[in-house]
Amino acid sequence: MRRTGGLGTVAYYWIAAAVVILDQWTKWLVVRYMRLGESIPIIDNVLYITSHRNRGAAWGMLEGQFWLFYLITVIVVAAIVIYIRRLKPSERLAGVGLGLMLGGAVGNFIDRVFRKEVVDFIHTHIGTYSFPVFNVADSALTVGVILLFVHMFFFATPEKGNE
């Protein structure tokens, strides 16, 4: 049975669109105004804007495997859209999480298709640990996954089937 989230469903696509626009705009700024490797301190020893490129997945894994990223992204995007279409109106937290995930996936997909690399620029330090450089799309994906887990573990109710 197909469920629809009504007007709320459209909001999840707007969230995804906002993520893609913000992601692509910030990446454009970095590419346009910074040299590769250049770093601008925002908060010394904590937060920097660093122009970085990634030809792989998270932390550079599977570098150069574009066909794999294209395939995985198409499957993930299709699954997210199907899941969004099946959400109940009461499942807003899951919808927001899925919207963030959709926007993040599309944002990095655009980079892989048109740049053949992902532009990263948010560089944080936690104590002496230098966290790998990431971007708005990565942030949206991470927050989206966290929201989806919170929904599943704290708010989702098991479906009762015909037994």
PDB file of C-alpha atoms in Angstrom:
ATOM      1  CA  MET A   1       0.000   0.000   0.000  1.00  0.00           C
ATOM      2  CA  ARG A   2       1.396   3.380  -0.969  1.00  0.00           C
ATOM      3  CA  ARG A   3       1.303   6.059   1.668  1.00  0.00           C
ATOM      4  CA  THR A   4       1.672   9.717   1.023  1.00  0.00           C
ATOM      5  CA  GLY A   5       2.913  12.376   3.372  1.00  0.00           C
ATOM      6  CA  GLY A   6       0.667  14.965   1.719  1.00  0.00           C
ATOM      7  CA  LEU A   7       2.011  18.500   1.539  1.00  0.00           C
ATOM      8  CA  GLY A   8       4.771  17.505   3.967  1.00  0.00           C
ATOM      9  CA  THR A   9       6.324  15.282   1.301  1.00  0.00           C
ATOM     10  CA  VAL A  10       6.990  18.307  -0.899  1.00  0.00           C
ATOM     11  CA  ALA A  11       8.806  19.959   2.006  1.00  0.00           C
ATOM     12  CA  TYR A  12      11.337  17.105   2.086  1.00  0.00           C
ATOM     13  CA  TYR A  13      12.203  17.756  -1.567  1.00  0.00           C
ATOM     14  CA  TRP A  14      12.547  21.475  -0.777  1.00  0.00           C
ATOM     15  CA  ILE A  15      14.990  20.557   1.995  1.00  0.00           C
ATOM     16  CA  ALA A  16      16.964  18.469  -0.507  1.00  0.00           C
ATOM     17  CA  ALA A  17      16.947  21.329  -3.031  1.00  0.00           C
ATOM     18  CA  ALA A  18      18.136  23.804  -0.391  1.00  0.00           C
ATOM     19  CA  VAL A  19      21.004  21.482   0.539  1.00  0.00           C
ATOM     20  CA  VAL A  20      22.038  21.101  -3.109  1.00  0.00           C
ATOM     21  CA  ILE A  21      21.933  24.866  -3.707  1.00  0.00           C
ATOM     22  CA  LEU A  22      23.905  25.692  -0.540  1.00  0.00           C
ATOM     23  CA  ASP A  23      26.372  22.883  -1.224  1.00  0.00           C
ATOM     24  CA  GLN A  24      27.029  23.873  -4.823  1.00  0.00           C
ATOM     25  CA  TRP A  25      27.221  27.588  -4.017  1.00  0.00           C
ATOM     26  CA  THR A  26      29.778  27.069  -1.239  1.00  0.00           C
ATOM     27  CA  LYS A  27      31.833  24.753  -3.430  1.00  0.00           C
ATOM     28  CA  TRP A  28      31.733  27.301  -6.247  1.00  0.00           C
ATOM     29  CA  LEU A  29      33.029  29.986  -3.846  1.00  0.00           C
ATOM     30  CA  VAL A  30      35.904  27.748  -2.755  1.00  0.00           C
ATOM     31  CA  VAL A  31      36.872  26.818  -6.321  1.00  0.00           C
ATOM     32  CA  ARG A  32      36.521  30.415  -7.549  1.00  0.00           C
ATOM     33  CA  TYR A  33      38.301  32.270  -4.748  1.00  0.00           C
ATOM     34  CA  MET A  34      40.769  29.844  -3.177  1.00  0.00           C
ATOM     35  CA  ARG A  35      43.857  28.040  -4.389  1.00  0.00           C
ATOM     36  CA  LEU A  36      43.935  24.285  -3.889  1.00  0.00           C
ATOM     37  CA  GLY A  37      45.436  23.639  -0.451  1.00  0.00           C
ATOM     38  CA  GLU A  38      44.843  27.196   0.768  1.00  0.00           C
ATOM     39  CA  SER A  39      43.457  27.367   4.301  1.00  0.00           C
ATOM     40  CA  ILE A  40      41.667  30.261   5.996  1.00  0.00           C
ATOM     41  CA  PRO A  41      41.390  30.105   9.803  1.00  0.00           C
ATOM     42  CA  ILE A  42      37.898  30.787  11.150  1.00  0.00           C
ATOM     43  CA  ILE A  43      38.630  29.708  14.741  1.00  0.00           C
ATOM     44  CA  ASP A  44      42.348  29.039  15.296  1.00  0.00           C
ATOM     45  CA  ASN A  45      43.133  25.387  16.028  1.00  0.00           C
ATOM     46  CA  VAL A  46      39.443  24.438  15.618  1.00  0.00           C
ATOM     47  CA  LEU A  47      37.841  25.448  12.303  1.00  0.00           C
ATOM     48  CA  TYR A  48      39.334  26.304   8.914  1.00  0.00           C
ATOM     49  CA  ILE A  49      38.082  26.749   5.372  1.00  0.00           C
ATOM     50  CA  THR A  50      40.544  24.628   3.396  1.00  0.00           C
ATOM     51  CA  SER A  51      40.373  24.095  -0.366  1.00  0.00           C
ATOM     52  CA  HIS A  52      40.621  20.344  -0.848  1.00  0.00           C
ATOM     53  CA  ARG A  53      39.575  17.829  -3.520  1.00  0.00           C
ATOM     54  CA  ASN A  54      38.503  14.223  -3.045  1.00  0.00           C
ATOM     55  CA  ARG A  55      38.357  11.711  -5.899  1.00  0.00           C
ATOM     56  CA  GLY A  56      36.984   8.951  -3.686  1.00  0.00           C
ATOM     57  CA  ALA A  57      34.376   8.357  -1.010  1.00  0.00           C
ATOM     58  CA  ALA A  58      34.665   9.396   2.618  1.00  0.00           C
ATOM     59  CA  TRP A  59      38.294   9.973   3.595  1.00  0.00           C
ATOM     60  CA  GLY A  60      39.411   9.249   0.034  1.00  0.00           C
ATOM     61  CA  MET A  61      38.411   5.570   0.029  1.00  0.00           C
ATOM     62  CA  LEU A  62      37.881   3.933  -3.377  1.00  0.00           C
ATOM     63  CA  GLU A  63      39.598   6.781  -5.179  1.00  0.00           C
ATOM     64  CA  GLY A  64      38.810   6.988  -8.896  1.00  0.00           C
ATOM     65  CA  GLN A  65      35.960   4.425  -8.836  1.00  0.00           C
ATOM     66  CA  PHE A  66      33.490   6.812 -10.510  1.00  0.00           C
ATOM     67  CA  TRP A  67      31.301   4.117 -12.069  1.00  0.00           C
ATOM     68  CA  LEU A  68      30.752   2.643  -8.598  1.00  0.00           C
ATOM     69  CA  PHE A  69      29.812   6.036  -7.115  1.00  0.00           C
ATOM     70  CA  TYR A  70      27.428   6.750  -9.987  1.00  0.00           C
ATOM     71  CA  LEU A  71      25.702   3.396  -9.562  1.00  0.00           C
ATOM     72  CA  ILE A  72      25.488   3.601  -5.767  1.00  0.00           C
ATOM     73  CA  THR A  73      24.186   7.186  -5.873  1.00  0.00           C
ATOM     74  CA  VAL A  74      21.447   6.369  -8.391  1.00  0.00           C
ATOM     75  CA  ILE A  75      20.327   3.409  -6.255  1.00  0.00           C
ATOM     76  CA  VAL A  76      20.451   5.433  -3.011  1.00  0.00           C
ATOM     77  CA  VAL A  77      18.564   8.387  -4.533  1.00  0.00           C
ATOM     78  CA  ALA A  78      15.878   6.059  -5.917  1.00  0.00           C
ATOM     79  CA  ALA A  79      15.526   4.324  -2.535  1.00  0.00           C
ATOM     80  CA  ILE A  80      15.253   7.652  -0.702  1.00  0.00           C
ATOM     81  CA  VAL A  81      12.567   8.918  -3.096  1.00  0.00           C
ATOM     82  CA  ILE A  82      10.590   5.682  -2.704  1.00  0.00           C
ATOM     83  CA  TYR A  83      10.892   5.876   1.088  1.00  0.00           C
ATOM     84  CA  ILE A  84       9.837   9.547   1.144  1.00  0.00           C
ATOM     85  CA  ARG A  85       6.752   8.690  -0.928  1.00  0.00           C
ATOM     86  CA  ARG A  86       5.788   6.023   1.623  1.00  0.00           C
ATOM     87  CA  LEU A  87       6.153   8.165   4.729  1.00  0.00           C
ATOM     88  CA  LYS A  88       3.163   8.754   6.958  1.00  0.00           C
ATOM     89  CA  PRO A  89       2.371  12.402   7.725  1.00  0.00           C
ATOM     90  CA  SER A  90       3.452  11.757  11.328  1.00  0.00           C
ATOM     91  CA  GLU A  91       6.965  10.665  10.256  1.00  0.00           C
ATOM     92  CA  ARG A  92       8.326  14.190   9.849  1.00  0.00           C
ATOM     93  CA  LEU A  93      11.679  13.539  11.507  1.00  0.00           C
ATOM     94  CA  ALA A  94      12.374  10.693   9.099  1.00  0.00           C
ATOM     95  CA  GLY A  95      11.259  12.915   6.212  1.00  0.00           C
ATOM     96  CA  VAL A  96      13.630  15.705   7.203  1.00  0.00           C
ATOM     97  CA  GLY A  97      16.448  13.182   7.558  1.00  0.00           C
ATOM     98  CA  LEU A  98      15.701  11.694   4.156  1.00  0.00           C
ATOM     99  CA  GLY A  99      15.491  15.162   2.591  1.00  0.00           C
ATOM    100  CA  LEU A 100      18.933  16.000   3.990  1.00  0.00           C
ATOM    101  CA  MET A 101      20.325  12.687   2.768  1.00  0.00           C
ATOM    102  CA  LEU A 102      18.822  13.197  -0.690  1.00  0.00           C
ATOM    103  CA  GLY A 103      20.306  16.686  -0.971  1.00  0.00           C
ATOM    104  CA  GLY A 104      23.705  15.506   0.229  1.00  0.00           C
ATOM    105  CA  ALA A 105      23.799  12.582  -2.175  1.00  0.00           C
ATOM    106  CA  VAL A 106      22.796  14.774  -5.124  1.00  0.00           C
ATOM    107  CA  GLY A 107      25.253  17.533  -4.142  1.00  0.00           C
ATOM    108  CA  ASN A 108      28.262  15.216  -4.186  1.00  0.00           C
ATOM    109  CA  PHE A 109      26.929  13.409  -7.276  1.00  0.00           C
ATOM    110  CA  ILE A 110      26.931  16.716  -9.182  1.00  0.00           C
ATOM    111  CA  ASP A 111      30.605  17.182  -8.286  1.00  0.00           C
ATOM    112  CA  ARG A 112      31.530  13.668  -9.382  1.00  0.00           C
ATOM    113  CA  VAL A 113      29.722  14.037 -12.716  1.00  0.00           C
ATOM    114  CA  PHE A 114      30.897  17.542 -13.638  1.00  0.00           C
ATOM    115  CA  ARG A 115      34.236  17.924 -11.811  1.00  0.00           C
ATOM    116  CA  LYS A 116      35.319  14.274 -11.561  1.00  0.00           C
ATOM    117  CA  GLU A 117      36.115  15.047  -7.905  1.00  0.00           C
ATOM    118  CA  VAL A 118      34.316  16.342  -4.834  1.00  0.00           C
ATOM    119  CA  VAL A 119      35.169  19.789  -3.504  1.00  0.00           C
ATOM    120  CA  ASP A 120      35.701  19.705   0.267  1.00  0.00           C
ATOM    121  CA  PHE A 121      36.456  22.729   2.415  1.00  0.00           C
ATOM    122  CA  ILE A 122      35.286  22.415   6.040  1.00  0.00           C
ATOM    123  CA  HIS A 123      38.320  21.445   8.101  1.00  0.00           C
ATOM    124  CA  THR A 124      38.026  20.924  11.837  1.00  0.00           C
ATOM    125  CA  HIS A 125      40.484  20.050  14.548  1.00  0.00           C
ATOM    126  CA  ILE A 126      39.437  18.256  17.710  1.00  0.00           C
ATOM    127  CA  GLY A 127      42.345  18.631  20.090  1.00  0.00           C
ATOM    128  CA  THR A 128      45.355  17.334  18.190  1.00  0.00           C
ATOM    129  CA  TYR A 129      43.202  15.354  15.734  1.00  0.00           C
ATOM    130  CA  SER A 130      42.754  16.904  12.295  1.00  0.00           C
ATOM    131  CA  PHE A 131      39.363  15.646  11.088  1.00  0.00           C
ATOM    132  CA  PRO A 132      39.193  14.889   7.332  1.00  0.00           C
ATOM    133  CA  VAL A 133      38.013  17.846   5.234  1.00  0.00           C
ATOM    134  CA  PHE A 134      34.310  17.700   4.276  1.00  0.00           C
ATOM    135  CA  ASN A 135      31.549  19.834   2.721  1.00  0.00           C
ATOM    136  CA  VAL A 136      27.889  20.859   3.101  1.00  0.00           C
ATOM    137  CA  ALA A 137      26.656  17.722   1.310  1.00  0.00           C
ATOM    138  CA  ASP A 138      28.652  15.488   3.656  1.00  0.00           C
ATOM    139  CA  SER A 139      27.238  17.380   6.650  1.00  0.00           C
ATOM    140  CA  ALA A 140      23.675  17.001   5.358  1.00  0.00           C
ATOM    141  CA  LEU A 141      24.198  13.272   4.793  1.00  0.00           C
ATOM    142  CA  THR A 142      25.564  12.804   8.306  1.00  0.00           C
ATOM    143  CA  VAL A 143      22.804  14.795  10.011  1.00  0.00           C
ATOM    144  CA  GLY A 144      20.197  13.051   7.842  1.00  0.00           C
ATOM    145  CA  VAL A 145      21.438   9.593   8.849  1.00  0.00           C
ATOM    146  CA  ILE A 146      21.447  10.621  12.524  1.00  0.00           C
ATOM    147  CA  LEU A 147      17.852  11.916  12.259  1.00  0.00           C
ATOM    148  CA  LEU A 148      16.752   8.720  10.520  1.00  0.00           C
ATOM    149  CA  PHE A 149      18.334   6.606  13.275  1.00  0.00           C
ATOM    150  CA  VAL A 150      16.698   8.741  15.977  1.00  0.00           C
ATOM    151  CA  HIS A 151      13.352   8.276  14.224  1.00  0.00           C
ATOM    152  CA  MET A 152      13.816   4.503  13.865  1.00  0.00           C
ATOM    153  CA  PHE A 153      14.986   3.904  17.425  1.00  0.00           C
ATOM    154  CA  PHE A 154      12.742   6.298  19.321  1.00  0.00           C
ATOM    155  CA  PHE A 155       9.664   7.104  17.259  1.00  0.00           C
ATOM    156  CA  ALA A 156       8.974   4.359  14.711  1.00  0.00           C
ATOM    157  CA  THR A 157       6.251   1.894  15.520  1.00  0.00           C
ATOM    158  CA  PRO A 158       6.384  -1.626  14.108  1.00  0.00           C
ATOM    159  CA  GLU A 159       3.906  -2.337  11.319  1.00  0.00           C
ATOM    160  CA  LYS A 160       1.328  -5.002  12.044  1.00  0.00           C
ATOM    161  CA  GLY A 161       0.928  -7.371   9.135  1.00  0.00           C
ATOM    162  CA  ASN A 162      -1.619 -10.034   8.399  1.00  0.00           C
ATOM    163  CA  GLU A 163      -0.466 -13.188  10.101  1.00  0.00           C
TER     164      GLU A 163
END
